PDB file of C-alpha atoms in Angstrom:
ATOM      1  CA  UNK A   1      41.939 -70.784 -41.802  1.00 57.00           C
ATOM      2  CA  UNK A   2      45.247 -69.123 -41.721  1.00 64.00           C
ATOM      3  CA  UNK A   3      43.986 -66.304 -44.070  1.00 68.00           C
ATOM      4  CA  UNK A   4      41.205 -65.718 -41.340  1.00 71.00           C
ATOM      5  CA  UNK A   5      43.906 -65.580 -38.295  1.00 79.00           C
ATOM      6  CA  UNK A   6      45.936 -63.095 -40.258  1.00 76.00           C
ATOM      7  CA  UNK A   7      42.871 -61.077 -41.280  1.00 76.00           C
ATOM      8  CA  UNK A   8      41.677 -61.112 -37.590  1.00 82.00           C
ATOM      9  CA  UNK A   9      45.128 -60.008 -36.328  1.00 84.00           C
ATOM     10  CA  UNK A  10      45.244 -57.185 -38.996  1.00 75.00           C
ATOM     11  CA  UNK A  11      41.828 -55.971 -37.813  1.00 77.00           C
ATOM     12  CA  UNK A  12      42.680 -56.045 -34.205  1.00 80.00           C
ATOM     13  CA  UNK A  13      45.898 -54.067 -34.981  1.00 80.00           C
ATOM     14  CA  UNK A  14      43.847 -51.495 -36.963  1.00 74.00           C
ATOM     15  CA  UNK A  15      41.244 -51.216 -34.177  1.00 73.00           C
ATOM     16  CA  UNK A  16      43.948 -50.580 -31.568  1.00 72.00           C
ATOM     17  CA  UNK A  17      45.605 -48.130 -33.786  1.00 70.00           C
ATOM     18  CA  UNK A  18      42.242 -46.304 -34.234  1.00 67.00           C
ATOM     19  CA  UNK A  19      41.628 -46.239 -30.340  1.00 64.00           C
ATOM     20  CA  UNK A  20      45.226 -44.890 -29.735  1.00 62.00           C
ATOM     21  CA  UNK A  21      44.609 -42.078 -32.424  1.00 62.00           C
ATOM     22  CA  UNK A  22      40.958 -41.274 -31.162  1.00 57.00           C
ATOM     23  CA  UNK A  23      41.833 -40.877 -27.506  1.00 54.00           C
ATOM     24  CA  UNK A  24      44.300 -38.193 -27.780  1.00 56.00           C
ATOM     25  CA  UNK A  25      42.153 -36.070 -29.965  1.00 59.00           C
ATOM     26  CA  UNK A  26      39.158 -36.243 -27.503  1.00 61.00           C
ATOM     27  CA  UNK A  27      41.684 -35.245 -24.642  1.00 62.00           C
ATOM     28  CA  UNK A  28      43.031 -32.518 -26.658  1.00 68.00           C
ATOM     29  CA  UNK A  29      39.696 -30.933 -27.303  1.00 71.00           C
ATOM     30  CA  UNK A  30      38.762 -31.188 -23.670  1.00 69.00           C
ATOM     31  CA  UNK A  31      41.969 -29.460 -22.603  1.00 71.00           C
ATOM     32  CA  UNK A  32      41.506 -26.864 -25.466  1.00 71.00           C
ATOM     33  CA  UNK A  33      37.840 -26.048 -24.149  1.00 73.00           C
ATOM     34  CA  UNK A  34      39.033 -25.860 -20.569  1.00 70.00           C
ATOM     35  CA  UNK A  35      41.820 -23.283 -21.513  1.00 77.00           C
ATOM     36  CA  UNK A  36      39.294 -21.262 -23.440  1.00 76.00           C
ATOM     37  CA  UNK A  37      37.039 -21.129 -20.401  1.00 74.00           C
ATOM     38  CA  UNK A  38      39.897 -20.267 -18.162  1.00 75.00           C
ATOM     39  CA  UNK A  39      40.956 -17.255 -20.647  1.00 77.00           C
ATOM     40  CA  UNK A  40      37.308 -15.951 -20.799  1.00 73.00           C
ATOM     41  CA  UNK A  41      37.020 -16.070 -17.005  1.00 71.00           C
ATOM     42  CA  UNK A  42      40.193 -14.072 -16.567  1.00 74.00           C
ATOM     43  CA  UNK A  43      39.308 -11.635 -19.119  1.00 69.00           C
ATOM     44  CA  UNK A  44      35.904 -11.163 -17.372  1.00 66.00           C
ATOM     45  CA  UNK A  45      37.423 -10.611 -13.908  1.00 67.00           C
ATOM     46  CA  UNK A  46      40.070  -8.177 -15.425  1.00 68.00           C
ATOM     47  CA  UNK A  47      37.343  -6.156 -17.042  1.00 66.00           C
ATOM     48  CA  UNK A  48      34.981  -6.096 -14.094  1.00 64.00           C
ATOM     49  CA  UNK A  49      37.646  -4.965 -11.863  1.00 64.00           C
ATOM     50  CA  UNK A  50      38.675  -2.088 -14.207  1.00 64.00           C
ATOM     51  CA  UNK A  51      34.951  -1.148 -14.530  1.00 64.00           C
ATOM     52  CA  UNK A  52      34.505  -1.142 -10.689  1.00 65.00           C
ATOM     53  CA  UNK A  53      37.789   0.983 -10.208  1.00 66.00           C
ATOM     54  CA  UNK A  54      36.488   3.563 -12.783  1.00 66.00           C
ATOM     55  CA  UNK A  55      33.070   3.663 -11.180  1.00 66.00           C
ATOM     56  CA  UNK A  56      34.588   4.305  -7.646  1.00 67.00           C
ATOM     57  CA  UNK A  57      36.967   6.921  -9.077  1.00 67.00           C
ATOM     58  CA  UNK A  58      34.203   8.876 -10.996  1.00 66.00           C
ATOM     59  CA  UNK A  59      31.873   8.623  -8.154  1.00 66.00           C
ATOM     60  CA  UNK A  60      34.383   9.984  -5.752  1.00 65.00           C
ATOM     61  CA  UNK A  61      35.200  12.924  -7.994  1.00 62.00           C
ATOM     62  CA  UNK A  62      31.377  13.735  -8.467  1.00 62.00           C
ATOM     63  CA  UNK A  63      31.021  13.790  -4.696  1.00 61.00           C
ATOM     64  CA  UNK A  64      34.134  15.810  -4.129  1.00 62.00           C
ATOM     65  CA  UNK A  65      33.337  18.347  -6.668  1.00 62.00           C
ATOM     66  CA  UNK A  66      29.518  18.910  -5.821  1.00 58.00           C
ATOM     67  CA  UNK A  67      28.749  22.301  -4.427  1.00 62.00           C
ATOM     68  CA  UNK A  68      27.698  22.098  -0.824  1.00 61.00           C
ATOM     69  CA  UNK A  69      24.755  24.456  -0.084  1.00 60.00           C
ATOM     70  CA  UNK A  70      22.637  24.702   3.031  1.00 60.00           C
ATOM     71  CA  UNK A  71      20.585  21.683   3.998  1.00 50.00           C
ATOM     72  CA  UNK A  72      16.933  22.032   2.968  1.00 49.00           C
ATOM     73  CA  UNK A  73      14.613  22.719   5.931  1.00 48.00           C
ATOM     74  CA  UNK A  74      12.812  19.823   7.332  1.00 43.00           C
ATOM     75  CA  UNK A  75       9.223  19.665   6.046  1.00 44.00           C
ATOM     76  CA  UNK A  76       6.426  17.968   7.711  1.00 44.00           C
ATOM     77  CA  UNK A  77       4.931  15.296   5.587  1.00 44.00           C
ATOM     78  CA  UNK A  78       1.804  16.260   3.872  1.00 46.00           C
ATOM     79  CA  UNK A  79      -1.067  14.348   5.138  1.00 46.00           C
ATOM     80  CA  UNK A  80      -2.473  11.701   2.744  1.00 47.00           C
ATOM     81  CA  UNK A  81      -5.986  12.125   1.431  1.00 53.00           C
ATOM     82  CA  UNK A  82      -8.803  10.838   3.721  1.00 60.00           C
ATOM     83  CA  UNK A  83     -10.403   7.742   2.566  1.00 70.00           C
ATOM     84  CA  UNK A  84     -13.850   9.237   3.274  1.00 76.00           C
ATOM     85  CA  UNK A  85     -16.116   9.469   0.438  1.00 82.00           C
ATOM     86  CA  UNK A  86     -19.731  10.876   1.249  1.00 84.00           C
ATOM     87  CA  UNK A  87     -22.152   8.187   0.876  1.00 85.00           C
ATOM     88  CA  UNK A  88     -24.464   8.380  -2.157  1.00 86.00           C
ATOM     89  CA  UNK A  89     -28.212   7.765  -1.978  1.00 88.00           C
ATOM     90  CA  UNK A  90     -29.448   4.439  -3.432  1.00 89.00           C
ATOM     91  CA  UNK A  91     -31.499   4.772  -6.736  1.00 90.00           C
ATOM     92  CA  UNK A  92     -34.835   5.967  -5.623  1.00 89.00           C
ATOM     93  CA  UNK A  93     -33.715   7.384  -2.275  1.00 88.00           C
ATOM     94  CA  UNK A  94     -33.259  10.922  -1.315  1.00 89.00           C
ATOM     95  CA  UNK A  95     -30.563  10.641   1.303  1.00 89.00           C
ATOM     96  CA  UNK A  96     -27.650   8.271   2.220  1.00 90.00           C
ATOM     97  CA  UNK A  97     -26.831   7.860   5.797  1.00 90.00           C
ATOM     98  CA  UNK A  98     -23.443   7.627   7.552  1.00 91.00           C
ATOM     99  CA  UNK A  99     -23.190   6.408  11.172  1.00 91.00           C
ATOM    100  CA  UNK A 100     -20.451   7.996  13.317  1.00 91.00           C
ATOM    101  CA  UNK A 101     -19.198   9.327  16.524  1.00 91.00           C
ATOM    102  CA  UNK A 102     -19.496  13.155  16.315  1.00 92.00           C
ATOM    103  CA  UNK A 103     -17.035  15.003  18.509  1.00 93.00           C
ATOM    104  CA  UNK A 104     -14.246  17.705  18.719  1.00 93.00           C
ATOM    105  CA  UNK A 105     -16.615  20.472  18.029  1.00 93.00           C
ATOM    106  CA  UNK A 106     -15.275  23.806  17.443  1.00 93.00           C
ATOM    107  CA  UNK A 107     -17.350  26.919  16.851  1.00 92.00           C
ATOM    108  CA  UNK A 108     -15.833  29.200  14.236  1.00 90.00           C
ATOM    109  CA  UNK A 109     -18.082  32.113  13.713  1.00 89.00           C
ATOM    110  CA  UNK A 110     -21.342  31.015  12.149  1.00 91.00           C
ATOM    111  CA  UNK A 111     -20.052  27.412  11.553  1.00 92.00           C
ATOM    112  CA  UNK A 112     -19.216  24.418  13.613  1.00 93.00           C
ATOM    113  CA  UNK A 113     -16.307  22.089  12.681  1.00 93.00           C
ATOM    114  CA  UNK A 114     -16.790  18.538  13.951  1.00 93.00           C
ATOM    115  CA  UNK A 115     -14.742  15.405  13.728  1.00 92.00           C
ATOM    116  CA  UNK A 116     -16.590  12.257  12.581  1.00 92.00           C
ATOM    117  CA  UNK A 117     -15.282   8.783  13.226  1.00 92.00           C
ATOM    118  CA  UNK A 118     -17.269   6.403  10.874  1.00 91.00           C
ATOM    119  CA  UNK A 119     -18.866   3.510  12.535  1.00 90.00           C
ATOM    120  CA  UNK A 120     -20.614   0.343  11.114  1.00 88.00           C
ATOM    121  CA  UNK A 121     -23.048  -1.719  12.824  1.00 85.00           C
ATOM    122  CA  UNK A 122     -22.079  -5.406  13.542  1.00 83.00           C
ATOM    123  CA  UNK A 123     -24.546  -7.702  15.382  1.00 80.00           C
ATOM    124  CA  UNK A 124     -26.467  -4.715  17.012  1.00 75.00           C
ATOM    125  CA  UNK A 125     -23.345  -3.022  18.289  1.00 82.00           C
ATOM    126  CA  UNK A 126     -21.211  -0.499  16.561  1.00 84.00           C
ATOM    127  CA  UNK A 127     -17.547  -0.789  15.548  1.00 87.00           C
ATOM    128  CA  UNK A 128     -15.174   1.861  14.047  1.00 88.00           C
ATOM    129  CA  UNK A 129     -14.348   1.428  10.300  1.00 89.00           C
ATOM    130  CA  UNK A 130     -11.050   3.538  10.737  1.00 88.00           C
ATOM    131  CA  UNK A 131     -12.383   6.172   8.536  1.00 90.00           C
ATOM    132  CA  UNK A 132     -12.145   9.735  10.362  1.00 91.00           C
ATOM    133  CA  UNK A 133     -13.042  13.084   8.625  1.00 91.00           C
ATOM    134  CA  UNK A 134     -14.075  16.691   9.476  1.00 91.00           C
ATOM    135  CA  UNK A 135     -17.394  18.449   8.640  1.00 92.00           C
ATOM    136  CA  UNK A 136     -17.897  22.171   8.609  1.00 92.00           C
ATOM    137  CA  UNK A 137     -21.632  22.874   9.262  1.00 92.00           C
ATOM    138  CA  UNK A 138     -23.795  25.830   9.643  1.00 92.00           C
ATOM    139  CA  UNK A 139     -24.127  26.652  13.534  1.00 91.00           C
ATOM    140  CA  UNK A 140     -27.854  27.142  12.903  1.00 91.00           C
ATOM    141  CA  UNK A 141     -28.459  23.586  11.513  1.00 90.00           C
ATOM    142  CA  UNK A 142     -31.047  21.731  13.516  1.00 90.00           C
ATOM    143  CA  UNK A 143     -29.976  18.360  15.148  1.00 90.00           C
ATOM    144  CA  UNK A 144     -32.553  15.920  16.340  1.00 91.00           C
ATOM    145  CA  UNK A 145     -31.502  14.981  19.682  1.00 89.00           C
ATOM    146  CA  UNK A 146     -32.811  12.875  22.705  1.00 87.00           C
ATOM    147  CA  UNK A 147     -30.075  11.692  25.083  1.00 84.00           C
ATOM    148  CA  UNK A 148     -28.002  14.677  24.419  1.00 78.00           C
ATOM    149  CA  UNK A 149     -31.152  16.759  25.139  1.00 72.00           C
ATOM    150  CA  UNK A 150     -31.463  15.404  28.497  1.00 74.00           C
ATOM    151  CA  UNK A 151     -33.699  12.548  27.374  1.00 75.00           C
ATOM    152  CA  UNK A 152     -36.467  14.624  25.827  1.00 80.00           C
ATOM    153  CA  UNK A 153     -36.831  14.601  21.974  1.00 86.00           C
ATOM    154  CA  UNK A 154     -35.977  17.897  20.634  1.00 87.00           C
ATOM    155  CA  UNK A 155     -34.480  19.816  17.672  1.00 89.00           C
ATOM    156  CA  UNK A 156     -31.425  21.947  18.885  1.00 89.00           C
ATOM    157  CA  UNK A 157     -29.119  24.143  16.828  1.00 91.00           C
ATOM    158  CA  UNK A 158     -25.694  22.703  16.262  1.00 91.00           C
ATOM    159  CA  UNK A 159     -23.983  25.790  17.661  1.00 91.00           C
ATOM    160  CA  UNK A 160     -25.684  25.291  21.035  1.00 90.00           C
ATOM    161  CA  UNK A 161     -24.436  21.802  21.172  1.00 89.00           C
ATOM    162  CA  UNK A 162     -20.692  22.688  20.457  1.00 90.00           C
ATOM    163  CA  UNK A 163     -19.777  22.619  24.013  1.00 90.00           C
ATOM    164  CA  UNK A 164     -21.257  19.277  24.645  1.00 89.00           C
ATOM    165  CA  UNK A 165     -19.698  17.777  21.499  1.00 90.00           C
ATOM    166  CA  UNK A 166     -16.155  19.350  22.147  1.00 89.00           C
ATOM    167  CA  UNK A 167     -14.846  16.427  24.034  1.00 86.00           C
ATOM    168  CA  UNK A 168     -13.980  12.870  22.853  1.00 84.00           C
ATOM    169  CA  UNK A 169     -16.021  10.497  21.000  1.00 83.00           C
ATOM    170  CA  UNK A 170     -19.300   9.767  23.001  1.00 84.00           C
ATOM    171  CA  UNK A 171     -22.434  10.409  20.899  1.00 86.00           C
ATOM    172  CA  UNK A 172     -23.420   8.671  17.996  1.00 90.00           C
ATOM    173  CA  UNK A 173     -25.188  10.455  15.109  1.00 91.00           C
ATOM    174  CA  UNK A 174     -26.787   9.339  11.740  1.00 91.00           C
ATOM    175  CA  UNK A 175     -25.656  11.899   9.328  1.00 92.00           C
ATOM    176  CA  UNK A 176     -27.797  12.186   6.212  1.00 92.00           C
ATOM    177  CA  UNK A 177     -26.094  13.249   2.846  1.00 91.00           C
ATOM    178  CA  UNK A 178     -27.927  14.380  -0.235  1.00 89.00           C
ATOM    179  CA  UNK A 179     -27.064  13.292  -3.837  1.00 87.00           C
ATOM    180  CA  UNK A 180     -24.328  15.941  -3.989  1.00 88.00           C
ATOM    181  CA  UNK A 181     -22.586  14.835  -0.898  1.00 87.00           C
ATOM    182  CA  UNK A 182     -23.818  17.738   1.284  1.00 89.00           C
ATOM    183  CA  UNK A 183     -25.009  17.091   4.789  1.00 90.00           C
ATOM    184  CA  UNK A 184     -28.805  17.603   4.982  1.00 88.00           C
ATOM    185  CA  UNK A 185     -29.348  16.532   8.689  1.00 88.00           C
ATOM    186  CA  UNK A 186     -27.848  15.220  12.002  1.00 91.00           C
ATOM    187  CA  UNK A 187     -29.761  12.728  14.072  1.00 91.00           C
ATOM    188  CA  UNK A 188     -28.700  11.410  17.430  1.00 89.00           C
ATOM    189  CA  UNK A 189     -28.511   7.626  17.022  1.00 84.00           C
ATOM    190  CA  UNK A 190     -29.693   7.100  20.665  1.00 74.00           C
ATOM    191  CA  UNK A 191     -30.987   3.610  19.754  1.00 67.00           C
ATOM    192  CA  UNK A 192     -27.204   2.579  19.163  1.00 66.00           C
ATOM    193  CA  UNK A 193     -25.655   4.222  22.244  1.00 60.00           C
ATOM    194  CA  UNK A 194     -24.973   2.062  25.271  1.00 51.00           C
TER     195      UNK A 194
END
């Protein structure tokens, strides 16, 4: 029994000694890692500050040494391409039709330039699609009219209608395009006008 007590005491002393030896090593490692992190952080801050100072100095020298010439003249922005694409006839069809307000007509020699605000039909009424484009058409092109022609159906030359179509959007037309995107005819869409 005495041997067991001595053995237990020796083992307890050995365990206590191991704990005393193990704890300082772990603390030393933690402290060493912390110091290493601090050294890396200081080095990064120092190098970043130096790089910033160099960049500011080089940028300032570049600006100071740049030749100063006259300012370029202001240029109006170029208009973006119109989203208008002439409608294409469906397979087996000869023409495709676009509905639109035709207005702003200007006679230019043998041609008439008109503005077209594209429309779509929604529940029996018309609504703009947001697409506006211009067409330059022959002044002699025949236009099917009804209300524009004082209530009587008639074919009138576009050049003769230029004055009535020179104002804002009022008259709705069906514009027929062939397979190559050319305007084949203009028809007053009197059935859609209110």
